[in-house]
Short mmCIF file of C-alpha atoms in Angstrom, two decimals:
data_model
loop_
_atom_site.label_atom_id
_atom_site.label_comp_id
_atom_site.label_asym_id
_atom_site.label_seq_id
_atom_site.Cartn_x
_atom_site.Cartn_y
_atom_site.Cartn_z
CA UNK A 1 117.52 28.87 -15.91
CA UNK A 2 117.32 32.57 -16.36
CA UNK A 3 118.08 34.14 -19.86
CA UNK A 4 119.26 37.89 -20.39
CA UNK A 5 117.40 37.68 -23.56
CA UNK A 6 113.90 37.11 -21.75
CA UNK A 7 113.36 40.91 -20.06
CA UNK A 8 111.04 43.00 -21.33
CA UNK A 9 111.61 46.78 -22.96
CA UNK A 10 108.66 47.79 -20.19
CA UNK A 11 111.06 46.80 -17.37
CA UNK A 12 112.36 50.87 -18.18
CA UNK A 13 108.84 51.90 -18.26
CA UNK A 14 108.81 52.10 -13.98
CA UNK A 15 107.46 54.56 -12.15
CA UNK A 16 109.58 55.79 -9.27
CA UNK A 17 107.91 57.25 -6.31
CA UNK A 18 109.20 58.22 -2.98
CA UNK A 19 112.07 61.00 -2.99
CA UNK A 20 111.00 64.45 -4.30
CA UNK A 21 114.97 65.57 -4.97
CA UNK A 22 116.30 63.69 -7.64
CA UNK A 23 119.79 62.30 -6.93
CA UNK A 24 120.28 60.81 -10.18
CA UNK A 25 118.35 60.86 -13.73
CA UNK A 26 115.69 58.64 -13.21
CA UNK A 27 115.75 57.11 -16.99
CA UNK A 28 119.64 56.24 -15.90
CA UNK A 29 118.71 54.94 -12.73
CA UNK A 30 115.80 52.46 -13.74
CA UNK A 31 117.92 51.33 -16.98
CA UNK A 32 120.57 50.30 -14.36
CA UNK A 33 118.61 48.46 -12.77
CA UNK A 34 116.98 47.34 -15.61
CA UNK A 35 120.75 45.30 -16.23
CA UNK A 36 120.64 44.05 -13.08
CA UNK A 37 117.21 42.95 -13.40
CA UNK A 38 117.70 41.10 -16.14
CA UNK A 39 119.28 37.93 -14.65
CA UNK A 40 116.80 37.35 -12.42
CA UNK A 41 113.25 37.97 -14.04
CA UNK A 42 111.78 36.56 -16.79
CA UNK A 43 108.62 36.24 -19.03
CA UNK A 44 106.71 38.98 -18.04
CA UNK A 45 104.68 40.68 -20.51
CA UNK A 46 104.09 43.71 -18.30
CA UNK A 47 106.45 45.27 -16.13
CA UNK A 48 104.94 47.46 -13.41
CA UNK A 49 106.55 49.09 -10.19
CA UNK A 50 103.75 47.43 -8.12
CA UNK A 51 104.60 43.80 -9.22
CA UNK A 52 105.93 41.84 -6.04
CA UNK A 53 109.02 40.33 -5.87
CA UNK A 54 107.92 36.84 -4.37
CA UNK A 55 103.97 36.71 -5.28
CA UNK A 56 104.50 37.95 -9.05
CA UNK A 57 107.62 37.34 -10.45
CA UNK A 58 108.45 34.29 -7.86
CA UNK A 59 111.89 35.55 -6.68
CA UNK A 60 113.63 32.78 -4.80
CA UNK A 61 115.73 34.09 -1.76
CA UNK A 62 118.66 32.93 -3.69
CA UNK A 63 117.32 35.10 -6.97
CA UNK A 64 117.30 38.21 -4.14
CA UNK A 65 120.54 37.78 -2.79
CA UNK A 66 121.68 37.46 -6.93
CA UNK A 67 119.72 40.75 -7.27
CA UNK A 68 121.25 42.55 -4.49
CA UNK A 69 124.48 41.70 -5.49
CA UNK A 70 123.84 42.80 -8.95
CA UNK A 71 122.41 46.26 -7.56
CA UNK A 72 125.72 46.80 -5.44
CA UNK A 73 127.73 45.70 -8.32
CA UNK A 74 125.86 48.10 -10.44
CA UNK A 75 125.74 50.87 -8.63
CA UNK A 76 128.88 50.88 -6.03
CA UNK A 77 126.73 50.59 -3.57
CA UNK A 78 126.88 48.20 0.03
CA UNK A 79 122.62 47.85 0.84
CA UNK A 80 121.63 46.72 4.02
CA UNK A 81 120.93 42.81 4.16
CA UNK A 82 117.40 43.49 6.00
CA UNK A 83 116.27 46.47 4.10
CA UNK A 84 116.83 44.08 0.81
CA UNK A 85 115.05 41.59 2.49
CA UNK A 86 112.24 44.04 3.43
CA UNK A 87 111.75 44.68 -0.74
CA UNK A 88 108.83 43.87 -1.91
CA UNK A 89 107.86 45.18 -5.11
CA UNK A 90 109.92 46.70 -7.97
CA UNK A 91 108.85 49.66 -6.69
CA UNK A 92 110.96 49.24 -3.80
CA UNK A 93 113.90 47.95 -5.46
CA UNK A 94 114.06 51.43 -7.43
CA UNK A 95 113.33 53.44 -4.19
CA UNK A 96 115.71 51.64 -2.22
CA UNK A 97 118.80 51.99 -4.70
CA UNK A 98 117.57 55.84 -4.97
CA UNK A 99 117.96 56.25 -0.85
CA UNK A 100 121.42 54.63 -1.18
CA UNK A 101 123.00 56.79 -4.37
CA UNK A 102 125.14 59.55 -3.26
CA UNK A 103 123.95 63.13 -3.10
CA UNK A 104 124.95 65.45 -5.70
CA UNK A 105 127.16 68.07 -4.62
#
């Protein structure tokens, strides 16, 4: 079973890459997604934006669909089912919320 109390403070460390307009503070976004992270990752003493969702941190397709719903939930957002399947890293998790946010006015 997952714990909340298992992720790691380097979770917020991520490095976003991708979008050169911000749409939201960065920090905000990744601790955001930080929360949502947390009920599906565990144990990991480092936390980098390259680690892969099935190969490194072993991400059942149940733990994605949990994850995606945690993102919308989050966030307010509806993601695509096969772009979330198409994640890969945590890289992409951060990009892909990023694409969805709303642009500032």
């Amino acid at each position: 079973m997952h714990t909340p109390d298992s992720l790691r403070p380097e979770l917020l460390s991520l490095t976003m890459t991708g979008r050169s307009t911000p749409l939201a503070p960065r920090r905000t976004v990744r601790r955001r997604i930080a929360r949502a992270l947390r009920h599906v990752l565990v144990g990991h003493r480092r936390w980098q934006a390259g680690l892969r969702l099935t190969e490194d941190l072993h991400l059942s397709s149940l733990d994605r669909q949990e994850l995606a719903l945690d993102l919308e939930t989050e966030f307010g957002l509806d993601l695509p089912n096969a772009e979330v399947a198409a994640l890969a890293t945590l890289g992409d998790v951060v990009a892909c919320v990023r694409r969805h946010l709303p642009r500032a006015a």
